[in-house]
Coordinates of C-alpha atoms and ligand atoms in Angstrom, one line a residue:
M24 CA 0.0 0.0 0.0
S25 CA 1.5 3.4 -0.9
D26 CA 1.9 6.3 1.5
S27 CA -0.9 8.0 -0.4
D28 CA -3.3 5.1 0.0
K29 CA -2.6 4.8 3.7
S30 CA -3.5 8.4 4.4
V31 CA -6.6 8.2 2.3
Q32 CA -7.7 5.6 4.8
G33 CA -6.9 7.9 7.6
H34 CA -4.0 5.8 9.0
D35 CA -1.6 8.8 9.4
I36 CA -4.1 11.2 10.8
N37 CA -2.5 10.7 14.1
P38 CA -0.9 13.9 15.4
A39 CA 0.8 12.0 18.2
A40 CA 2.8 10.1 15.7
N41 CA 4.3 13.2 14.1
Q42 CA 4.9 16.7 15.5
D43 CA 6.4 18.1 12.3
G44 CA 5.2 19.5 9.0
M45 CA 1.5 19.7 8.6
S46 CA 1.0 18.2 12.1
K47 CA 2.6 21.2 13.8
G48 CA 0.6 23.8 15.7
L49 CA -2.8 22.4 15.2
T50 CA -5.9 24.5 15.5
N51 CA -7.5 23.8 18.9
Y52 CA -10.8 22.0 18.7
G53 CA -10.2 19.9 21.7
D54 CA -9.5 16.8 19.5
R55 CA -6.0 16.8 17.9
G56 CA -6.9 14.0 15.6
F57 CA -9.9 15.9 14.3
S58 CA -7.8 19.0 13.9
L59 CA -5.3 17.3 11.7
F60 CA -8.0 15.5 9.8
L61 CA -9.7 18.9 9.1
R62 CA -6.5 20.6 8.2
K63 CA -5.7 18.0 5.6
A64 CA -9.2 18.0 4.2
F65 CA -8.9 21.8 3.6
I66 CA -5.4 21.8 2.1
K67 CA -6.4 19.0 -0.2
G68 CA -9.0 21.3 -1.5
A69 CA -6.1 23.2 -3.0
G70 CA -5.1 20.0 -4.8
Y71 CA -2.2 18.8 -2.6
T72 CA -1.5 15.0 -2.4
D73 CA -0.7 13.3 0.9
R74 CA 2.8 12.7 -0.6
A75 CA 3.3 16.4 -0.8
L76 CA 1.9 17.0 2.6
D77 CA 4.3 14.5 4.2
R78 CA 7.3 16.6 3.2
P79 CA 9.0 19.1 5.5
V80 CA 6.9 22.2 5.3
I81 CA 8.9 25.4 4.5
G82 CA 7.0 28.7 5.0
I83 CA 7.9 31.6 2.8
T84 CA 7.0 35.2 3.8
N85 CA 5.6 36.8 0.8
T86 CA 6.1 40.5 1.2
G87 CA 5.3 41.5 -2.4
S88 CA 3.1 44.6 -2.6
A89 CA 2.2 47.1 -5.2
Y90 CA 3.2 49.7 -2.6
N91 CA 6.7 48.2 -2.3
P92 CA 8.9 48.5 -5.4
C93 CA 11.9 47.5 -3.3
H94 CA 10.3 44.1 -3.3
G95 CA 9.2 44.3 -7.0
N96 CA 11.1 41.1 -7.9
M97 CA 9.0 39.0 -5.4
P98 CA 7.3 36.8 -8.1
Q99 CA 10.7 35.8 -9.5
L100 CA 12.2 35.3 -6.0
M101 CA 9.2 33.2 -4.9
E102 CA 9.6 31.0 -7.9
A103 CA 13.3 30.4 -7.3
V104 CA 12.8 29.8 -3.6
K105 CA 10.1 27.3 -4.3
R106 CA 12.3 25.6 -6.8
G107 CA 15.0 25.2 -4.2
I108 CA 12.6 23.9 -1.6
M109 CA 11.2 21.3 -4.1
M110 CA 14.6 20.2 -5.3
A111 CA 15.6 19.6 -1.7
G112 CA 12.5 17.6 -0.9
G113 CA 10.4 20.1 1.0
L114 CA 7.0 21.6 0.5
P115 CA 6.9 25.3 -0.1
M116 CA 4.0 27.2 1.5
D117 CA 4.0 31.0 1.0
F118 CA 1.9 33.4 3.0
P119 CA 1.5 37.1 3.0
T120 CA 2.7 39.4 5.8
I121 CA 2.8 43.2 6.0
S122 CA 5.2 44.8 3.6
I123 CA 6.7 48.2 4.5
H124 CA 8.2 50.7 2.0
E125 CA 9.8 53.9 3.2
S126 CA 7.9 56.2 0.9
F127 CA 4.5 54.6 1.4
S128 CA 4.3 54.5 5.2
Q129 CA 2.4 57.2 7.1
P130 CA 3.5 58.6 9.5
N131 CA 6.7 56.7 8.9
S132 CA 8.0 53.2 8.4
M133 CA 9.5 53.0 11.9
F134 CA 5.9 53.2 13.3
M135 CA 5.1 50.1 11.2
R136 CA 8.3 48.0 12.0
N137 CA 7.1 46.5 15.3
L138 CA 3.7 45.7 13.8
M139 CA 5.4 43.8 11.0
S140 CA 7.6 41.9 13.5
M141 CA 4.4 40.9 15.4
D142 CA 2.7 39.9 12.2
T143 CA 5.7 37.8 11.2
E144 CA 6.1 36.2 14.6
E145 CA 2.5 35.3 15.0
M146 CA 2.2 33.9 11.4
L147 CA 5.3 31.8 12.0
R148 CA 3.6 30.4 15.1
A149 CA 0.1 30.1 13.8
A150 CA 0.8 28.2 10.6
P151 CA 2.6 24.8 10.4
M152 CA 6.1 25.0 9.1
D153 CA 9.4 23.4 10.0
A154 CA 11.5 26.3 8.8
V155 CA 10.9 29.6 7.0
V156 CA 12.5 31.7 4.3
L157 CA 12.0 35.3 5.2
I158 CA 12.0 37.5 2.1
G159 CA 12.7 41.2 3.0
G160 CA 14.7 44.1 1.6
C161 CA 13.3 47.6 2.2
D162 CA 14.7 49.2 5.3
K163 CA 12.4 48.0 8.1
T164 CA 11.4 44.7 6.6
V165 CA 14.6 42.7 7.4
P166 CA 14.8 43.9 11.0
A167 CA 11.1 43.2 11.5
Q168 CA 11.4 39.7 10.1
L169 CA 14.5 38.9 12.2
M170 CA 12.8 40.2 15.3
G171 CA 9.7 38.2 14.6
A172 CA 11.7 35.0 13.7
A173 CA 13.9 35.4 16.8
S174 CA 10.8 35.6 19.0
A175 CA 9.1 32.7 17.2
G176 CA 12.2 30.6 17.6
L177 CA 11.9 28.8 14.3
P178 CA 14.7 27.7 12.0
A179 CA 14.9 30.6 9.5
V180 CA 16.9 31.8 6.4
Q181 CA 16.8 35.4 5.5
L182 CA 16.6 36.2 1.8
I183 CA 17.3 39.7 0.7
T184 CA 15.4 41.1 -2.3
G185 CA 18.5 42.9 -3.5
S186 CA 19.5 46.4 -4.6
M187 CA 18.2 48.4 -7.5
L188 CA 20.4 49.2 -10.5
T189 CA 21.9 52.7 -10.8
G190 CA 20.6 55.2 -13.3
S191 CA 22.2 58.0 -15.3
H192 CA 21.5 61.7 -15.4
R193 CA 23.2 63.6 -18.1
S194 CA 25.9 61.0 -18.1
E195 CA 26.4 61.1 -14.3
R196 CA 25.7 57.9 -12.5
V197 CA 22.9 58.2 -9.9
G198 CA 21.0 56.1 -7.4
A199 CA 18.6 56.3 -4.6
C200 CA 18.9 57.8 -2.2
T201 CA 22.1 59.7 -1.5
D202 CA 21.7 61.3 -5.0
C203 CA 18.0 62.0 -4.3
R204 CA 19.1 64.2 -1.4
R205 CA 22.0 65.7 -3.2
Y206 CA 19.9 66.8 -6.2
W207 CA 17.1 68.0 -4.0
G208 CA 19.7 70.1 -2.1
K209 CA 20.8 71.6 -5.4
F210 CA 17.2 72.4 -6.3
R211 CA 16.6 74.1 -3.0
A212 CA 19.7 76.1 -3.5
E213 CA 18.4 77.0 -7.0
E214 CA 21.5 75.5 -8.6
I215 CA 19.2 73.4 -10.9
D216 CA 15.7 74.2 -12.2
A217 CA 12.3 72.5 -12.0
E218 CA 12.8 70.8 -15.4
E219 CA 16.1 69.2 -14.4
I220 CA 14.9 68.0 -11.0
A221 CA 12.0 66.3 -12.9
E222 CA 14.5 64.6 -15.2
V223 CA 16.5 63.4 -12.2
N224 CA 13.3 62.1 -10.6
S225 CA 13.0 59.5 -13.5
Q226 CA 16.6 58.3 -13.2
L227 CA 17.2 57.8 -9.5
V228 CA 15.5 54.4 -9.3
A229 CA 16.5 52.5 -12.4
S230 CA 14.9 49.2 -11.5
V231 CA 13.0 47.4 -8.7
G232 CA 15.1 46.6 -5.7
T233 CA 16.4 48.4 -2.6
C234 CA 18.3 51.7 -2.4
S235 CA 21.6 51.3 -4.3
V236 CA 23.9 52.9 -1.7
M237 CA 24.9 51.8 1.8
G238 CA 21.6 53.0 3.3
T239 CA 19.6 51.1 5.9
A240 CA 18.4 48.3 3.5
S241 CA 22.0 47.5 2.3
T242 CA 23.2 47.8 5.9
M243 CA 20.7 45.3 7.1
A244 CA 21.5 43.0 4.2
C245 CA 25.1 43.0 5.3
I246 CA 24.2 42.6 8.9
A247 CA 21.9 39.6 8.1
E248 CA 24.8 37.9 6.3
A249 CA 27.2 38.8 9.1
L250 CA 24.8 37.3 11.6
G251 CA 24.9 34.1 9.7
M252 CA 21.3 34.3 8.7
T253 CA 21.7 34.3 4.8
V254 CA 23.3 31.9 2.4
P255 CA 27.0 33.0 1.9
G256 CA 27.1 35.9 -0.5
G257 CA 23.4 36.6 0.1
A258 CA 23.8 40.3 0.9
S259 CA 25.0 41.9 -2.3
P260 CA 23.5 40.6 -5.6
P261 CA 21.3 43.3 -7.2
A262 CA 17.5 42.5 -7.4
V263 CA 17.3 41.8 -11.1
T264 CA 20.4 39.6 -11.5
A265 CA 20.8 35.9 -12.1
D266 CA 23.0 35.8 -9.0
R267 CA 20.0 37.0 -6.9
M268 CA 17.8 34.3 -8.2
R269 CA 20.5 31.7 -7.5
V270 CA 20.7 32.9 -4.0
A271 CA 16.9 32.6 -3.7
E272 CA 17.0 29.0 -5.0
Q273 CA 19.8 28.2 -2.5
S274 CA 17.9 29.8 0.3
G275 CA 15.0 27.5 -0.4
A276 CA 17.2 24.4 -0.4
L277 CA 19.0 25.5 2.7
A278 CA 15.7 26.0 4.6
V279 CA 14.9 22.3 4.0
E280 CA 18.3 21.4 5.3
I281 CA 18.0 23.4 8.5
A282 CA 14.5 22.0 9.0
R283 CA 15.9 18.4 8.8
K284 CA 18.9 19.3 11.1
R285 CA 16.6 21.3 13.4
L286 CA 19.2 24.1 13.3
G287 CA 17.4 26.6 15.5
I288 CA 17.7 30.4 15.2
D289 CA 19.0 30.5 18.8
Q290 CA 22.1 28.6 17.5
I291 CA 22.7 31.3 14.9
L292 CA 21.8 34.5 16.7
T293 CA 24.4 34.2 19.5
A294 CA 26.4 36.9 21.3
K295 CA 29.3 36.2 19.0
A296 CA 27.1 36.6 15.9
F297 CA 25.8 40.0 17.1
E298 CA 29.4 41.1 17.9
N299 CA 30.4 40.2 14.3
A300 CA 27.4 42.2 13.0
M301 CA 28.5 45.2 15.1
R302 CA 32.0 45.0 13.5
V303 CA 30.4 44.8 10.0
L304 CA 28.1 47.7 10.7
L305 CA 31.1 49.8 11.7
S306 CA 33.3 48.7 8.8
I307 CA 30.8 49.3 6.1
G308 CA 30.0 52.9 7.2
G309 CA 26.6 51.5 7.7
S310 CA 23.3 53.3 8.4
T311 CA 22.8 54.7 11.9
N312 CA 19.4 52.9 11.8
G313 CA 21.4 49.7 11.9
I314 CA 22.2 50.3 15.5
V315 CA 18.6 50.6 16.5
H316 CA 17.6 47.6 14.5
L317 CA 20.5 45.4 15.7
T318 CA 19.6 46.4 19.3
A319 CA 16.0 45.4 18.7
I320 CA 17.0 42.0 17.2
A321 CA 19.5 41.3 19.9
G322 CA 16.9 42.3 22.5
R323 CA 14.5 39.6 21.2
M324 CA 17.2 37.1 22.0
G325 CA 17.7 38.6 25.5
F326 CA 20.9 40.5 24.7
E327 CA 21.7 44.2 25.4
I328 CA 23.9 46.0 22.9
D329 CA 26.4 48.0 24.9
L330 CA 26.7 51.4 23.2
K331 CA 29.8 52.4 25.0
A332 CA 31.5 49.2 23.9
L333 CA 30.2 49.7 20.4
D334 CA 32.0 53.1 20.4
R335 CA 35.2 51.4 21.7
M336 CA 34.9 48.8 18.9
G337 CA 34.5 51.7 16.5
R338 CA 37.8 53.1 17.5
E339 CA 39.6 49.9 16.3
T340 CA 37.4 49.1 13.3
P341 CA 38.2 51.0 10.1
V342 CA 35.6 51.8 7.4
L343 CA 36.7 49.6 4.5
L344 CA 33.7 49.9 2.1
D345 CA 33.9 52.7 -0.4
L346 CA 30.2 53.1 -0.9
K347 CA 28.0 56.2 -0.9
P348 CA 27.1 58.0 1.3
S349 CA 30.6 57.6 3.1
G350 CA 32.4 56.8 -0.2
D351 CA 31.9 56.7 -4.0
H352 CA 30.5 53.4 -5.2
Y353 CA 27.1 51.6 -5.3
M354 CA 25.9 48.2 -4.2
E355 CA 26.3 46.6 -7.6
D356 CA 30.0 47.6 -7.4
F357 CA 30.2 46.0 -4.0
H358 CA 28.8 42.8 -5.5
A359 CA 31.3 42.9 -8.4
A360 CA 34.1 43.3 -5.8
G361 CA 33.2 40.0 -4.2
G362 CA 30.6 41.3 -1.7
M363 CA 30.7 40.2 1.9
A364 CA 33.3 37.5 1.4
T365 CA 35.9 40.2 0.4
L366 CA 34.9 42.4 3.4
L367 CA 34.8 39.6 5.9
R368 CA 38.2 38.3 4.7
E369 CA 39.7 41.8 5.5
L370 CA 37.9 41.9 8.9
K371 CA 38.9 38.3 9.9
P372 CA 41.2 39.3 12.8
L373 CA 38.3 41.2 14.4
L374 CA 35.7 38.6 13.9
H375 CA 34.5 35.5 15.9
L376 CA 35.2 33.0 13.2
D377 CA 33.6 30.2 15.2
A378 CA 30.1 31.8 15.0
M379 CA 27.6 29.3 13.5
T380 CA 25.7 30.2 10.3
V381 CA 22.6 28.8 8.7
T382 CA 24.7 26.6 6.4
G383 CA 25.7 24.6 9.5
R384 CA 29.3 25.8 9.0
T385 CA 31.0 28.5 10.9
L386 CA 31.6 32.0 9.5
G387 CA 35.3 31.3 9.4
E388 CA 34.7 28.1 7.3
E389 CA 32.5 30.1 4.9
I390 CA 35.2 32.8 4.5
E391 CA 37.6 30.0 3.6
R392 CA 35.2 28.4 1.2
A393 CA 34.7 31.7 -0.7
G394 CA 38.3 31.3 -1.9
P395 CA 41.0 33.9 -2.3
G396 CA 40.4 37.6 -3.0
F397 CA 41.1 39.4 -6.2
K398 CA 42.1 42.9 -7.2
Q399 CA 39.3 45.4 -6.9
D400 CA 38.8 49.0 -5.6
V401 CA 35.6 49.0 -3.7
I402 CA 36.6 47.2 -0.5
R403 CA 39.8 48.6 1.0
S404 CA 42.4 46.7 2.9
A405 CA 42.6 47.3 6.7
S406 CA 46.0 49.0 6.1
N407 CA 44.4 51.5 3.6
P408 CA 40.9 52.3 5.0
I409 CA 38.5 54.9 3.6
Y410 CA 38.1 56.1 7.2
P411 CA 40.4 55.1 10.1
Q412 CA 37.7 54.5 12.6
G413 CA 34.2 52.9 12.5
G414 CA 31.5 54.9 10.8
I415 CA 29.5 55.6 13.9
A416 CA 30.5 57.3 17.1
V417 CA 28.5 57.3 20.3
L418 CA 28.2 60.6 22.1
E419 CA 27.4 61.4 25.7
G420 CA 26.9 64.5 27.8
N421 CA 24.2 66.4 29.7
L422 CA 22.2 66.9 26.5
A423 CA 22.0 63.1 26.0
P424 CA 22.4 61.2 29.3
G425 CA 21.3 58.0 27.6
G426 CA 23.6 58.6 24.6
A427 CA 23.4 59.9 21.0
I428 CA 25.1 58.9 17.8
I429 CA 26.8 60.6 14.9
K430 CA 27.8 59.0 11.6
Q431 CA 31.3 60.5 11.6
S432 CA 32.2 59.0 8.2
A433 CA 29.5 61.0 6.5
A434 CA 30.1 64.2 8.6
H435 CA 32.0 67.3 7.7
P436 CA 35.5 67.0 9.3
K437 CA 35.5 70.7 10.2
L438 CA 32.2 70.6 12.1
M439 CA 33.0 67.6 14.2
E440 CA 34.7 69.8 16.8
H441 CA 32.3 72.7 17.1
E442 CA 30.6 75.0 19.5
G443 CA 27.6 77.1 18.4
R444 CA 24.4 78.8 19.2
A445 CA 21.2 76.7 19.3
V446 CA 18.5 77.5 16.8
V447 CA 15.6 75.6 18.1
F448 CA 12.5 74.1 16.4
E449 CA 9.9 72.7 18.8
N450 CA 8.6 70.0 16.4
L451 CA 8.4 69.0 12.7
E452 CA 5.6 71.5 12.0
D453 CA 7.5 74.4 13.6
M454 CA 10.5 73.5 11.5
A455 CA 8.5 73.2 8.3
N456 CA 6.9 76.6 9.0
R457 CA 10.1 78.5 9.7
I458 CA 13.2 76.8 8.2
D459 CA 13.0 78.6 4.9
S460 CA 11.8 81.9 6.3
P461 CA 14.1 84.8 5.3
D462 CA 13.5 86.1 8.8
L463 CA 15.0 83.0 10.5
D464 CA 17.9 84.1 12.7
V465 CA 20.5 81.6 11.7
N466 CA 24.1 81.5 10.4
A467 CA 26.4 78.7 9.3
E468 CA 28.1 78.5 12.7
D469 CA 24.8 77.8 14.5
I470 CA 23.5 74.4 15.6
L471 CA 20.0 73.4 14.5
V472 CA 18.0 71.6 17.2
L473 CA 14.8 69.7 16.4
K474 CA 12.7 68.4 19.3
N475 CA 9.9 65.9 19.6
I476 CA 10.9 63.5 16.8
G477 CA 11.8 60.7 19.2
P478 CA 10.0 57.3 19.5
K479 CA 7.1 58.7 21.5
G480 CA 7.2 62.2 20.1
A481 CA 6.7 61.2 16.4
A482 CA 7.5 57.5 16.0
M483 CA 11.1 58.5 15.3
P484 CA 10.9 59.7 11.7
E485 CA 14.0 60.1 9.5
A486 CA 13.7 63.9 9.9
G487 CA 17.0 64.3 11.7
Y488 CA 18.5 65.2 8.4
M489 CA 17.1 68.7 8.6
P490 CA 17.3 70.7 5.5
I491 CA 19.9 73.5 5.4
P492 CA 17.8 76.7 5.9
R493 CA 17.1 78.1 2.4
K494 CA 19.0 81.3 2.9
L495 CA 22.1 79.5 4.0
A496 CA 21.8 76.9 1.2
K497 CA 21.5 79.8 -1.4
A498 CA 24.7 81.3 0.1
G499 CA 26.5 78.0 -0.6
V500 CA 26.4 76.4 2.9
K501 CA 26.5 72.6 2.4
D502 CA 26.6 71.4 6.0
I503 CA 25.6 72.6 9.4
V504 CA 25.5 70.8 12.8
R505 CA 22.0 69.4 13.4
I506 CA 20.8 67.7 16.6
S507 CA 17.6 65.8 17.2
D508 CA 16.0 62.8 19.0
G509 CA 15.0 61.4 15.6
R510 CA 16.7 59.2 13.0
M511 CA 18.0 59.9 9.5
S512 CA 18.0 57.9 6.4
G513 CA 21.1 55.7 6.0
T514 CA 21.6 57.4 2.6
A515 CA 22.0 60.9 4.2
F516 CA 25.2 62.7 4.9
G517 CA 26.2 65.7 7.0
T518 CA 27.2 66.5 10.6
I519 CA 24.1 65.2 12.2
V520 CA 23.6 64.1 15.8
L521 CA 20.7 61.6 16.2
H522 CA 18.9 59.4 18.6
V523 CA 19.3 61.8 21.6
T524 CA 18.2 59.8 24.6
P525 CA 16.0 60.3 26.5
E526 CA 13.9 62.0 23.9
S527 CA 12.3 65.4 24.5
A528 CA 8.7 64.1 24.5
V529 CA 9.4 62.2 27.7
G530 CA 11.3 65.1 29.3
G531 CA 14.8 64.5 28.3
P532 CA 17.2 67.5 28.6
L533 CA 16.6 68.2 24.9
A534 CA 13.1 69.4 25.8
Y535 CA 14.6 72.4 27.7
V536 CA 17.1 73.7 25.1
Q537 CA 16.3 77.3 24.2
N538 CA 17.3 79.6 21.3
G539 CA 20.7 81.1 21.9
D540 CA 21.9 78.4 24.3
R541 CA 25.5 77.3 23.5
I542 CA 26.1 73.6 22.6
R543 CA 29.4 71.9 22.2
L544 CA 30.0 68.9 20.0
S545 CA 33.3 67.1 20.2
V546 CA 33.4 63.9 18.3
A547 CA 37.0 63.4 19.4
N548 CA 35.9 63.5 23.0
R549 CA 32.5 61.8 22.3
E550 CA 30.9 64.8 23.9
L551 CA 27.5 66.4 23.4
S552 CA 27.1 69.2 26.0
L553 CA 24.5 71.9 26.5
L554 CA 26.5 74.7 28.1
V555 CA 23.7 75.5 30.6
S556 CA 24.0 74.9 34.3
A557 CA 22.2 72.0 36.0
E558 CA 20.3 74.6 38.2
E559 CA 19.1 76.5 35.1
L560 CA 18.0 73.2 33.4
A561 CA 16.1 72.2 36.6
R562 CA 14.5 75.6 36.7
R563 CA 13.3 75.3 33.1
A564 CA 12.0 71.8 33.8
S565 CA 9.9 73.0 36.7
Q566 CA 8.4 75.7 34.6
K567 CA 7.7 73.8 31.4
K568 CA 5.2 70.9 31.3
V569 CA 6.3 68.3 28.7
E570 CA 3.3 66.8 26.9
T571 CA 3.9 63.1 26.0
P572 CA 1.6 62.1 23.1
T573 CA -1.2 59.7 23.8
A574 CA -3.8 58.0 21.6
Q575 CA -7.3 56.7 22.4
R576 CA -7.4 53.5 20.3
G577 CA -5.8 51.1 18.0
Y578 CA -2.2 50.4 17.1
R579 CA -1.2 54.0 17.8
K580 CA -2.3 53.5 21.4
L581 CA -0.3 50.3 21.7
F582 CA 2.7 52.0 20.1
L583 CA 2.7 55.1 22.4
E584 CA 2.1 53.1 25.5
S585 CA 4.7 50.4 24.8
V586 CA 7.5 51.8 22.6
T587 CA 11.0 52.0 24.2
Q588 CA 13.8 54.5 23.7
A589 CA 16.5 54.3 21.0
D590 CA 19.0 52.6 23.3
Q591 CA 16.5 49.7 23.6
G592 CA 15.9 49.4 19.9
V593 CA 12.5 51.2 19.9
D594 CA 10.9 47.8 20.4
F595 CA 7.7 47.4 22.4
D596 CA 8.5 46.6 26.0
F597 CA 6.1 43.6 26.1
L598 CA 7.8 41.9 23.1
M599 CA 11.2 41.9 24.8
P600 CA 12.2 38.9 27.0
P601 CA 14.2 39.4 30.2
M602 CA 17.7 40.5 29.2
T603 CA 19.3 37.3 30.6
G604 CA 21.8 37.0 27.8
G605 CA 23.8 40.0 29.2
K606 CA 25.6 42.7 27.3
I607 CA 27.2 42.5 23.9
P608 CA 30.1 42.5 23.4
K609 CA 31.0 40.1 26.1
K610 CA 34.0 41.3 28.1
Ligands
FES18 FE1 13.2 50.7 0.1 FE2 15.3 52.6 0.2 S1 13.1 52.9 0.0 S2 15.3 50.4 0.4

């Protein structure tokens, strides 16, 4: 009697006999046998045979969406992943989850990240699967998926959608989104006209895929590979290439393997893996958002990222990757230069080579398997870095008792040691109303301060990259010190202090900065000081009532009541387990 015949007679409708595949996570009717019987009846309605249903079940998160062109290759990726799963003897089961795109998220994508992580986590729990391929790409999607998968505890492989191709404007190579900001800055300064900016608009995004520079999406792709969560080489192939489709096929096959081996996500997302990811973040001149996301993912595994230690690591980790916004190249150049294997080979002395990866081999073994390097000019050697220290520095001082960060590799060297007069904007609306006013009292030596764009203040939008006031831009000013409790896009550049903690909306010192106060920024000393006495700050605090936003209903209420500060990853407090794993890096 064939397997198929047996099950037709109901012989294998015995959930006690098998806790894997279709027998996992049964709907609760109070009769497990009936639950499995019913499940099989329904899925057979879609034409599946018992033989198919007996295979290891591999879930695939389908994050295709008309609102997400960064995931525009989802149909091709899905086909390739399924092919890989079938070739390896598994059963692919794709299912939709929330998909987040930066430009199609109101009020902003950070507001949606935790919701996507909850959606991902609960779908991984609710539906039967032995492993999952997480397909993400656009900024918040990969962190949301890794957070969700970490909490669900399922064997998982991260598949990246891949970067977009670069375009060309009047023979200059352009790509989202560093060039978006650069050209918009030129337009604001009236260096180019409306016709030219419209032309640029059609060239910045030359294909589907994620932003083509070392923005947050590329940063998270590199971090996912450094964590050991992708197939080797999975971070860099552009979205529309054959290499990307091969990675997708391999991801599917690998998911079947880790399901059979029961290689859990807790064996991959270890303290050593997170420390490797921190090194990579620093060495690629990665997005400042990477710190928040890495903190949130580590938090789901019970680890705390030690920001002071991250700063110490930064001092001994050079920036090696010559990609915009810190350097000159684009993601497709990184891929042509060998991608992560070339970078990891250079970083070897700083890495934990014994960290396990989803292949079942260690990171060190994967670096060896990638073979020797070759001549290229995108990934520098440690002896000839693009920037001698890590891209991100952590600042402290009375303006940011819980810390703040600056992407020093994308900052203006002259402004990194600077004292100036504060020009204060109380919130985003205030800034929008006044920043371009000819009456704004501002000069190039001043420091722009924007309040109320922290996690509770405004769901931490990427508004920390404040525009240069129009009258300064027209006078040729290209950079000015800017300070806020918000974030900025990983594709942005400038002397910009971000993530000031605690935020102003919960009464952090930033709330009490006034126009004309003196502020000192010293990146060399890692200092961010408001040159106002503690007594005066206390007096201001006693006179000014800080209004923390609230909401009456829905997800916004949940968000405002539960969101943590930047140093805890802006995760929801109830999603974080006890921090029993301790601090990373380990001493
Ligand atoms: Fe999706 Fe930049 S907008 S990666």
